[in-house]
Amino acid sequence: MLPFNNLIVTDRNSQVSIAAQISDQIIRLIRDGVIVPGALLPATRILAGLIGVNRKTINKAYEDLLDQEWIESVPRQGFRVKTNLPLIKPRSFHPVNKFEQTDRQQPVFIEKDEIPKLGKRRIPDYELLVTDGLPDYRLTPHNDMQREYRKHLDNKALNRATYFLDQGGHPSLKNATASFLNSSRGLNVAEENVLITRGGQMAIYLAITLLVGKGDEVVVTEPNYVFSDETFLNAGAVINRIGVDEDGMIIEEFERILEDRPVKMLYLAPHHHHPTTVTMSSERRLKLLQLMSKYDFWVIEDDYDYDYHHSNRPILPLSTSCHNGKIIYVGSYSKLLGPSVRLGFMISAPKIIQRALHLKRLFDLKGDVFNEYVLAQMIMSGSLDRHIQNVNRIYASRCALMAQLLEEKLGDKVSFAIPQGGLALWVKFHENYDLKQLIRKAAEQGLHLIGNACVNPASVHNNSIRLGFASLVEGEIIRVTDILRQLLS
Amino acid sequence: MLPFNNLIVTDRNSQVSIAAQISDQIIRLIRDGVIVPGALLPATRILAGLIGVNRKTINKAYEDLLDQEWIESVPRQGFRVKTNLPLIKPRSFHPVNKFEQTDRQQPVFIEKDEIPKLGKRRIPDYELLVTDGLPDYRLTPHNDMQREYRKHLDNKALNRATYFLDQGGHPSLKNATASFLNSSRGLNVAEENVLITRGGQMAIYLAITLLVGKGDEVVVTEPNYVFSDETFLNAGAVINRIGVDEDGMIIEEFERILEDRPVKMLYLAPHHHHPTTVTMSSERRLKLLQLMSKYDFWVIEDDYDYDYHHSNRPILPLSTSCHNGKIIYVGSYSKLLGPSVRLGFMISAPKIIQRALHLKRLFDLKGDVFNEYVLAQMIMSGSLDRHIQNVNRIYASRCALMAQLLEEKLGDKVSFAIPQGGLALWVKFHENYDLKQLIRKAAEQGLHLIGNACVNPASVHNNSIRLGFASLVEGEIIRVTDILRQLLS
């Protein structure tokens, strides 16, 4: 309830009656939008107590308001402000000087196209949705995680841990993460090397914000994961772009830049490159490691999709090689358990981890201790590993089906390589088709392609889009490819 | 399992037997710490399949390793790397150049005193803990929230919402927050004015990082909420400090600074100032609003404790007055529901909210849709309001008890004012007592005082600490005051 005792002040020495003073002030509050249309007024007894007047006075004030048609009587509920009053615009938070408010009739939903990049529309819940490669939420082990969660709600140590500042993640999850990374991909790290984040992107932000300053030269691939670009731009870096072919980043282009000027950082997804899904060849990996020992630069190794390999031959991360601590290794549990699980990690030397923790606390004082603990239990019990094995089989078959249907239905109109793993196909449309227009038309058919697209005509990857197959069941894959065939015919 | 097919490579043309090649390479992997002590080796049949050799060859290699005492046989499990081997230090993430690793024998827990400020110790779970004013976790409606959570696990729209980038919070929570703030404290905002964050600190970081640049003059109180200082320093701001007395920030000192030089931003908690708990007087509030219309500066109004008012007279936020959109209003649901609930909000003009959202996505691509939705339901159903009413009564009585016992037991050694609300007392110890030493000695008695303390001799608030009473039940309050009496006698 509003603090009416503060909002309504009566003056016994005034010539205006107390009841009139009260009704006048309520009208002003309605006019100012403090009391909104449809709001219930306090019961007369309560308001009388709050303001310190006789209940009859409030009755009289409410009668005034009824007469003037500001409020109406609702059976068994009391009085409410009339709902047909024009809704008052929020005012105090609409600056009149620098950040001018665009003309809008009333406070409705934010105009999504005022938000730069992506996610411009309300989320539809009935359409076919193709992401840029997210796991299927229907496979998220919600129930197992919830059961585990409830088991620990009364855990005193966990509850008390929520009183403290973030320590870079609950110790159990830092340990479990080190153990998970050591056993799944041959890293060689301990708790002190681990910072738990709310997803891989937070790790990328921390690394770039800590290590890259204004005017620093950085290198990314073209095309690139859009949010690493954005984060570099936010840090004021100068971005250099190098090409990608079927063996990954073209290392010779990188070497030419290094010969020419000092490079502060390289951002790279060597395993399943985003967006193109290609895996960097061993030769180029070796060459990159050589360049790292010759030149002094940082590398963010974004290994967001490591655990999804369809073949039996995952390539170990660059970070398993000797790199003098210059690689920041980044990954995400969201990709393993589902997009609702917001946990990731940053792996680096302890000094970097401590500086990153210091920065992280400035925007995220505390992590989610319970979620972190539950995930640690899942890792240590082996249930995360089992989950990965299960979904890997499912995703591999969805990949095969999507590839087969694209081939059958659109073979002459699209081209793609079957990736060694991951959750998406990088599909190039024949130059006769306008990808932007295709995405628009597909939306009209109820097919939302929200995968990362490359529509940069200068790029060899032009007219390509990531089709995330992992979140689609068989019937959905069939419908998606059918709609695409129909649109391209 | 490690990708042994990649890690072990055999050469049939070599003069060394295949079995010896394999055992040599496994030894190297153990030496390098890739296979850690205690790790189980794959079953011979599986490793044979992975490497593509005969199973007998693997048997032979394992026998070699047994002979050389690198591995041992475990009944019914197979072979494992001996556990008594010296644990190998992580290497690749320990840089040899810039960020040198301190000499440590093996990967143990991170040295907490390498982390700047606060939280330097492992979290003890058996001691008395006095925070700087957090709610009691035992009163968090965990079960209600969990029940609500489970109800929505299969909600298709919510699950699909997790596929999209953060829209500044789930629309339901943005709407509910606007409605909660409008009805509880007379703000006048709509969904477009709301950004949902992971706690109040994230909102402070966003506002400062967006609006304050290197070298900008900013103003805070002395003493101040330490993480606003840290965030200003992170942005490169020049911090000016003004005093606090029993009427809050000393506005005349602020005016003198404004007359002298341009101020970019003021950070302020006018309601229950942190750490001193004082509430700013109406005169000074008015004066501040006048200064805002005369000079052009931003204000962060941190209202972290608004809903906890022991009297019936909460003072409305500055943000309810006309301020041309120059106030960023910040608050937290963690203070209402418990420290495990990591949700807060930033309230501002739509253009600022959109820029903040753009920045937030760089480190937090997606919020926790389910938690956000559950909280929205609690707000709209009125259960948050009821919770606040309930705990307010409890906290008010804990405040009264703590004040009474401090008075009775330590009346001549401490001084404090009973705050108008909030979750902590700001207690000044007589100058004869060394507060730092007291905190140390209390810890030895099992009493951990982790509340914010002022030990700056230049400050009139020197030798003071926030004693959070809210998270302590009656018996704990008695024990805390008993230990303090004993230490001060």
GROMACS .gro file of C-alpha atoms in nm, chain B residues 131-393:
model
  263
  620THR     CA    1   2.650  -0.944   0.861
  621ASP     CA    2   2.622  -0.579   0.764
  622GLY     CA    3   2.245  -0.615   0.745
  623LEU     CA    4   2.115  -0.907   0.546
  624PRO     CA    5   1.779  -1.076   0.591
  625ASP     CA    6   1.756  -1.407   0.776
  626TYR     CA    7   1.788  -1.696   0.532
  627ARG     CA    8   1.566  -1.900   0.764
  628LEU     CA    9   1.279  -1.669   0.671
  629THR     CA   10   1.331  -1.698   0.295
  630PRO     CA   11   1.011  -1.855   0.154
  631HIS     CA   12   1.220  -2.124  -0.017
  632ASN     CA   13   0.939  -2.378  -0.020
  633ASP     CA   14   0.677  -2.145  -0.165
  634MET     CA   15   0.918  -2.030  -0.431
  635GLN     CA   16   1.019  -2.385  -0.514
  636ARG     CA   17   0.659  -2.495  -0.542
  637GLU     CA   18   0.586  -2.208  -0.778
  638TYR     CA   19   0.906  -2.287  -0.970
  639ARG     CA   20   0.810  -2.650  -1.026
  640LYS     CA   21   0.469  -2.549  -1.153
  641HIS     CA   22   0.630  -2.373  -1.448
  642LEU     CA   23   0.907  -2.614  -1.546
  643ASP     CA   24   0.702  -2.738  -1.841
  644ASN     CA   25   0.573  -2.394  -1.936
  645LYS     CA   26   0.653  -2.380  -2.305
  646ALA     CA   27   0.658  -2.003  -2.333
  647LEU     CA   28   0.899  -1.971  -2.042
  648ASN     CA   29   1.126  -2.241  -2.175
  649ARG     CA   30   1.129  -2.082  -2.517
  650ALA     CA   31   1.206  -1.746  -2.362
  651THR     CA   32   1.539  -1.895  -2.252
  652TYR     CA   33   1.637  -1.919  -2.621
  653PHE     CA   34   1.638  -1.542  -2.654
  654LEU     CA   35   1.873  -1.274  -2.536
  655ASP     CA   36   1.792  -1.092  -2.218
  656GLN     CA   37   1.521  -0.832  -2.273
  657GLY     CA   38   1.602  -0.655  -1.949
  658GLY     CA   39   1.414  -0.916  -1.752
  659HIS     CA   40   1.107  -1.126  -1.824
  660PRO     CA   41   0.820  -0.891  -1.917
  661SER     CA   42   0.612  -1.026  -1.630
  662LEU     CA   43   0.874  -0.921  -1.374
  663LYS     CA   44   0.935  -0.584  -1.535
  664ASN     CA   45   0.563  -0.515  -1.515
  665ALA     CA   46   0.533  -0.652  -1.163
  666THR     CA   47   0.833  -0.445  -1.050
  667ALA     CA   48   0.682  -0.127  -1.189
  668SER     CA   49   0.357  -0.208  -1.014
  669PHE     CA   50   0.536  -0.295  -0.687
  670LEU     CA   51   0.736   0.028  -0.689
  671ASN     CA   52   0.438   0.241  -0.786
  672SER     CA   53   0.222   0.106  -0.508
  673SER     CA   54   0.483   0.072  -0.233
  674ARG     CA   55   0.669   0.400  -0.277
  675GLY     CA   56   0.478   0.620  -0.513
  676LEU     CA   57   0.708   0.593  -0.812
  677ASN     CA   58   0.541   0.649  -1.142
  678VAL     CA   59   0.699   0.405  -1.378
  679ALA     CA   60   0.610   0.146  -1.639
  680GLU     CA   61   0.777  -0.161  -1.786
  681GLU     CA   62   0.992   0.052  -2.015
  682ASN     CA   63   1.156   0.217  -1.713
  683VAL     CA   64   1.264  -0.113  -1.559
  684LEU     CA   65   1.576  -0.323  -1.605
  685ILE     CA   66   1.595  -0.642  -1.401
  686THR     CA   67   1.944  -0.717  -1.271
  687ARG     CA   68   2.115  -0.982  -1.056
  688GLY     CA   69   2.102  -0.758  -0.749
  689GLY     CA   70   2.136  -0.388  -0.677
  690GLN     CA   71   2.512  -0.386  -0.732
  691MET     CA   72   2.469  -0.476  -1.100
  692ALA     CA   73   2.243  -0.174  -1.142
  693ILE     CA   74   2.505   0.048  -0.977
  694TYR     CA   75   2.776  -0.092  -1.206
  695LEU     CA   76   2.563  -0.036  -1.516
  696ALA     CA   77   2.477   0.323  -1.423
  697ILE     CA   78   2.835   0.417  -1.337
  698THR     CA   79   2.994   0.237  -1.631
  699LEU     CA   80   2.749   0.395  -1.876
  700LEU     CA   81   2.751   0.749  -1.748
  701VAL     CA   82   3.087   0.812  -1.581
  702GLY     CA   83   3.411   0.837  -1.777
  703LYS     CA   84   3.775   0.857  -1.688
  704GLY     CA   85   3.859   1.172  -1.492
  705ASP     CA   86   3.496   1.264  -1.422
  706GLU     CA   87   3.433   1.417  -1.079
  707VAL     CA   88   3.188   1.219  -0.867
  708VAL     CA   89   3.061   1.266  -0.515
  709VAL     CA   90   2.998   1.012  -0.241
  710THR     CA   91   2.954   1.031   0.134
  711GLU     CA   92   3.222   0.949   0.389
  712PRO     CA   93   3.186   0.672   0.501
  713ASN     CA   94   3.025   0.509   0.201
  714TYR     CA   95   2.900   0.177   0.065
  715VAL     CA   96   3.234   0.031  -0.034
  716PHE     CA   97   3.127  -0.122  -0.366
  717SER     CA   98   3.007   0.206  -0.508
  718ASP     CA   99   3.354   0.347  -0.437
  719GLU     CA  100   3.512   0.047  -0.606
  720THR     CA  101   3.291   0.083  -0.911
  721PHE     CA  102   3.370   0.455  -0.945
  722LEU     CA  103   3.742   0.376  -0.920
  723ASN     CA  104   3.699   0.108  -1.184
  724ALA     CA  105   3.547   0.371  -1.415
  725GLY     CA  106   3.845   0.600  -1.353
  726ALA     CA  107   3.639   0.865  -1.173
  727VAL     CA  108   3.777   1.124  -0.930
  728ILE     CA  109   3.599   1.071  -0.598
  729ASN     CA  110   3.498   1.364  -0.377
  730ARG     CA  111   3.378   1.283  -0.026
  731ILE     CA  112   3.129   1.473   0.184
  732GLY     CA  113   3.033   1.418   0.545
  733VAL     CA  114   2.726   1.255   0.697
  734ASP     CA  115   2.557   1.364   1.018
  735GLU     CA  116   2.231   1.263   1.186
  736ASP     CA  117   2.034   1.430   0.906
  737GLY     CA  118   2.220   1.244   0.633
  738MET     CA  119   2.456   1.384   0.371
  739ILE     CA  120   2.576   1.736   0.459
  740ILE     CA  121   2.428   1.919   0.165
  741GLU     CA  122   2.628   2.238   0.213
  742GLU     CA  123   2.951   2.050   0.150
  743PHE     CA  124   2.801   1.917  -0.169
  744GLU     CA  125   2.696   2.265  -0.280
  745ARG     CA  126   3.049   2.395  -0.230
  746ILE     CA  127   3.184   2.125  -0.460
  747LEU     CA  128   2.918   2.201  -0.723
  748GLU     CA  129   3.010   2.571  -0.712
  749ASP     CA  130   3.372   2.482  -0.767
  750ARG     CA  131   3.369   2.228  -1.046
  751PRO     CA  132   3.140   2.020  -1.268
  752VAL     CA  133   3.015   1.703  -1.098
  753LYS     CA  134   2.915   1.408  -1.315
  754MET     CA  135   2.737   1.195  -1.058
  755LEU     CA  136   2.632   1.170  -0.696
  756TYR     CA  137   2.587   0.828  -0.537
  757LEU     CA  138   2.353   0.837  -0.240
  758ALA     CA  139   2.138   0.617  -0.017
  759PRO     CA  140   1.907   0.885   0.124
  760HIS     CA  141   1.669   0.649   0.300
  761HIS     CA  142   1.883   0.430   0.522
  762HIS     CA  143   2.231   0.549   0.445
  763HIS     CA  144   2.495   0.276   0.416
  764PRO     CA  145   2.675   0.226   0.648
  765THR     CA  146   2.545   0.483   0.898
  766THR     CA  147   2.170   0.396   0.864
  767VAL     CA  148   2.066   0.764   0.897
  768THR     CA  149   1.778   0.898   0.690
  769MET     CA  150   1.822   1.223   0.505
  770SER     CA  151   1.605   1.505   0.636
  771SER     CA  152   1.328   1.655   0.424
  772GLU     CA  153   1.504   1.993   0.418
  773ARG     CA  154   1.817   1.843   0.271
  774ARG     CA  155   1.617   1.638   0.021
  775LEU     CA  156   1.447   1.952  -0.102
  776LYS     CA  157   1.779   2.132  -0.119
  777LEU     CA  158   1.926   1.845  -0.319
  778LEU     CA  159   1.640   1.863  -0.568
  779GLN     CA  160   1.699   2.237  -0.601
  780LEU     CA  161   2.066   2.175  -0.668
  781MET     CA  162   1.969   1.919  -0.932
  782SER     CA  163   1.768   2.177  -1.121
  783LYS     CA  164   2.051   2.433  -1.094
  784TYR     CA  165   2.345   2.206  -1.181
  785ASP     CA  166   2.350   1.922  -1.428
  786PHE     CA  167   2.455   1.596  -1.263
  787TRP     CA  168   2.334   1.238  -1.235
  788VAL     CA  169   2.220   1.081  -0.910
  789ILE     CA  170   2.218   0.714  -0.823
  790GLU     CA  171   1.953   0.676  -0.554
  791ASP     CA  172   2.031   0.347  -0.384
  792ASP     CA  173   1.718   0.250  -0.193
  793TYR     CA  174   1.832  -0.095  -0.087
  794ASP     CA  175   1.632  -0.099   0.238
  795TYR     CA  176   1.318   0.100   0.157
  796ASP     CA  177   1.067  -0.167   0.251
  797TYR     CA  178   1.203  -0.212   0.602
  798HIS     CA  179   1.060   0.075   0.801
  799HIS     CA  180   0.983   0.013   1.164
  800SER     CA  181   0.777   0.325   1.201
  801ASN     CA  182   0.475   0.395   0.987
  802ARG     CA  183   0.642   0.686   0.817
  803PRO     CA  184   0.866   0.579   0.533
  804ILE     CA  185   0.995   0.874   0.339
  805LEU     CA  186   0.924   0.855  -0.031
  806PRO     CA  187   1.225   0.820  -0.261
  807LEU     CA  188   1.380   1.129  -0.418
  808SER     CA  189   1.281   0.969  -0.747
  809THR     CA  190   0.915   1.047  -0.682
  810SER     CA  191   0.992   1.416  -0.727
  811CYS     CA  192   1.053   1.586  -1.058
  812HIS     CA  193   1.415   1.527  -1.152
  813ASN     CA  194   1.419   1.541  -1.531
  814GLY     CA  195   1.518   1.178  -1.554
  815LYS     CA  196   1.854   1.243  -1.390
  816ILE     CA  197   1.802   0.999  -1.103
  817ILE     CA  198   1.881   0.631  -1.151
  818TYR     CA  199   1.680   0.445  -0.890
  819VAL     CA  200   1.835   0.121  -0.767
  820GLY     CA  201   1.708  -0.155  -0.539
  821SER     CA  202   1.720  -0.524  -0.465
  822TYR     CA  203   1.483  -0.812  -0.408
  823SER     CA  204   1.762  -0.997  -0.226
  824LYS     CA  205   1.702  -0.770   0.070
  825LEU     CA  206   1.339  -0.871   0.077
  826LEU     CA  207   1.349  -1.244   0.017
  827GLY     CA  208   1.694  -1.346   0.132
  828PRO     CA  209   2.049  -1.337   0.007
  829SER     CA  210   2.005  -1.647  -0.210
  830VAL     CA  211   1.760  -1.459  -0.432
  831ARG     CA  212   1.978  -1.268  -0.674
  832LEU     CA  213   1.741  -1.020  -0.836
  833GLY     CA  214   1.737  -0.644  -0.831
  834PHE     CA  215   1.632  -0.356  -1.050
  835MET     CA  216   1.743  -0.034  -1.211
  836ILE     CA  217   1.480   0.230  -1.280
  837SER     CA  218   1.546   0.505  -1.529
  838ALA     CA  219   1.435   0.675  -1.848
  839PRO     CA  220   1.375   0.430  -2.136
  840LYS     CA  221   1.679   0.549  -2.333
  841ILE     CA  222   1.907   0.483  -2.036
  842ILE     CA  223   1.743   0.147  -1.973
  843GLN     CA  224   1.809   0.047  -2.332
  844ARG     CA  225   2.172   0.149  -2.318
  845ALA     CA  226   2.209  -0.034  -1.987
  846LEU     CA  227   2.051  -0.344  -2.138
  847HIS     CA  228   2.295  -0.332  -2.425
  848LEU     CA  229   2.586  -0.318  -2.179
  849LYS     CA  230   2.437  -0.583  -1.950
  850ARG     CA  231   2.416  -0.833  -2.235
  851LEU     CA  232   2.789  -0.809  -2.282
  852PHE     CA  233   2.841  -0.982  -1.946
  853ASP     CA  234   2.504  -1.143  -1.884
  854LEU     CA  235   2.347  -1.253  -2.211
  855LYS     CA  236   2.041  -1.396  -2.044
  856GLY     CA  237   1.878  -1.362  -1.707
  857ASP     CA  238   1.722  -1.641  -1.509
  858VAL     CA  239   1.380  -1.651  -1.674
  859PHE     CA  240   1.225  -1.900  -1.432
  860ASN     CA  241   1.335  -1.716  -1.117
  861GLU     CA  242   1.215  -1.392  -1.268
  862TYR     CA  243   0.876  -1.538  -1.350
  863VAL     CA  244   0.835  -1.691  -1.004
  864LEU     CA  245   0.910  -1.358  -0.839
  865ALA     CA  246   0.662  -1.184  -1.070
  866GLN     CA  247   0.394  -1.430  -0.958
  867MET     CA  248   0.478  -1.362  -0.592
  868ILE     CA  249   0.446  -0.990  -0.646
  869MET     CA  250   0.121  -1.006  -0.838
  870SER     CA  251  -0.042  -1.251  -0.597
  871GLY     CA  252   0.037  -1.025  -0.304
  872SER     CA  253   0.255  -1.286  -0.138
  873LEU     CA  254   0.564  -1.066  -0.151
  874ASP     CA  255   0.375  -0.790   0.030
  875ARG     CA  256   0.259  -1.035   0.295
  876HIS     CA  257   0.613  -1.166   0.334
  877ILE     CA  258   0.744  -0.813   0.384
  878GLN     CA  259   0.480  -0.741   0.646
  879ASN     CA  260   0.564  -1.060   0.834
  880VAL     CA  261   0.940  -1.021   0.838
  881ASN     CA  262   0.913  -0.650   0.913
  882ARG     CA  263   0.745  -0.732   1.242
   0.00000   0.00000   0.00000
